[in-house]
Coordinates of C-alpha atoms in Angstrom, one line a residue:
M1 CA -222.4 68.8 -59.4
I2 CA -224.2 71.8 -58.0
K3 CA -225.8 71.9 -54.5
L4 CA -227.6 74.4 -52.4
K5 CA -226.9 74.4 -48.7
K6 CA -228.8 76.5 -46.2
Y7 CA -226.7 78.7 -44.0
Y8 CA -226.8 77.6 -40.3
S9 CA -223.9 79.6 -38.9
T10 CA -222.3 83.0 -39.4
R11 CA -218.9 81.7 -40.3
V12 CA -217.5 83.9 -42.9
S13 CA -214.3 83.2 -44.9
Q14 CA -211.8 85.7 -46.3
K15 CA -212.6 84.3 -49.7
Y16 CA -216.2 85.3 -49.4
I17 CA -215.3 88.8 -48.2
K18 CA -213.0 89.2 -51.2
W19 CA -216.0 88.3 -53.5
L20 CA -218.2 90.9 -51.8
K21 CA -215.5 93.6 -52.2
D22 CA -215.2 92.9 -55.9
S23 CA -217.3 95.6 -57.7
E24 CA -217.7 93.3 -60.8
V25 CA -219.1 90.5 -58.7
T26 CA -221.5 92.7 -56.9
K27 CA -222.4 95.0 -59.8
F28 CA -226.0 94.1 -59.9
T29 CA -226.6 93.5 -56.2
E30 CA -227.9 95.5 -53.2
I31 CA -224.5 95.5 -51.6
K32 CA -222.5 97.2 -54.4
N33 CA -220.6 100.2 -53.1
Q34 CA -221.2 99.3 -49.4
N35 CA -218.4 99.0 -46.9
I36 CA -218.0 95.2 -46.5
S37 CA -216.3 93.7 -43.5
I38 CA -216.5 90.4 -41.7
L39 CA -218.6 91.9 -39.0
S40 CA -221.1 93.4 -41.4
V41 CA -221.4 90.1 -43.3
K42 CA -221.9 88.1 -40.0
K43 CA -224.6 90.6 -39.0
F44 CA -226.4 90.2 -42.3
I45 CA -226.2 86.4 -42.1
K46 CA -227.5 86.4 -38.5
K47 CA -230.4 88.7 -39.6
I48 CA -231.3 86.2 -42.3
L49 CA -231.0 83.2 -39.9
Y50 CA -233.5 84.7 -37.5
S51 CA -235.9 85.8 -40.2
N52 CA -239.0 84.0 -41.0
N53 CA -239.3 85.3 -44.6
N54 CA -235.8 85.3 -45.9
F55 CA -233.6 82.4 -46.9
L56 CA -229.9 82.3 -47.7
F57 CA -228.1 79.4 -49.3
R58 CA -224.5 78.7 -50.2
I59 CA -224.0 77.5 -53.8
I60 CA -221.7 74.5 -53.9
Y61 CA -220.0 73.5 -57.1
K62 CA -217.6 70.5 -57.2
N63 CA -217.6 70.5 -53.4
Q64 CA -216.5 74.3 -53.3
H65 CA -218.5 77.3 -52.0
V66 CA -218.7 79.4 -55.2
G67 CA -221.5 81.8 -54.3
N68 CA -224.8 82.5 -52.4
I69 CA -228.4 82.9 -53.3
K70 CA -231.0 84.6 -51.2
I71 CA -234.8 84.6 -51.5
G72 CA -236.8 87.1 -49.7
P73 CA -238.4 88.7 -48.1
V74 CA -241.2 86.4 -49.1
D75 CA -244.7 88.1 -49.4
T76 CA -247.0 85.2 -48.5
K77 CA -250.1 87.1 -49.4
K78 CA -249.0 87.7 -53.0
N79 CA -246.7 84.6 -53.2
I80 CA -243.8 86.7 -54.5
A81 CA -240.2 87.2 -53.3
P82 CA -237.1 88.8 -54.8
I83 CA -234.1 86.6 -55.5
G84 CA -230.5 87.8 -55.4
Y85 CA -227.3 85.8 -56.0
I86 CA -223.6 86.1 -56.6
I87 CA -221.1 83.7 -58.1
G88 CA -217.8 84.8 -56.6
P89 CA -215.0 83.1 -58.7
K90 CA -215.2 84.5 -62.2
K91 CA -213.9 81.2 -63.6
H92 CA -217.3 79.8 -62.7
W93 CA -219.3 82.4 -64.5
N94 CA -221.4 81.4 -67.6
K95 CA -221.5 77.7 -66.6
G96 CA -225.2 77.5 -65.6
I97 CA -224.5 77.5 -61.9
A98 CA -226.7 80.5 -61.2
T99 CA -229.4 79.2 -63.5
Y100 CA -229.4 75.9 -61.5
A101 CA -229.5 77.8 -58.2
I102 CA -232.4 80.1 -59.2
K103 CA -234.4 77.1 -60.4
H104 CA -233.9 75.1 -57.2
V105 CA -234.3 78.0 -54.8
T106 CA -237.6 78.8 -56.5
L107 CA -238.7 75.2 -55.9
H108 CA -237.7 75.6 -52.2
A109 CA -239.9 78.7 -52.0

């Protein structure tokens, strides 16, 4: 079972940091090649939490946090927004998790 849960705090696990430091996981993301730390990730999440046009969700698969999906910034005049996501554990790649997350975050938007 796959669920999306909105972020409500800036708690960051070492597991999550490890994903973000993996160049294969972040290959097609904005954060590739950035210096990732717990502090930088907490600042990013806090920025999203206080934003009115960005939304960040944890992707939960079999009761485990396996990734994130972000939508925004939302352009309400054009009704468009970029979507970015990562699935951290490679054993969960190619299982339709990201496809599910994209479909459901789009419905949220």
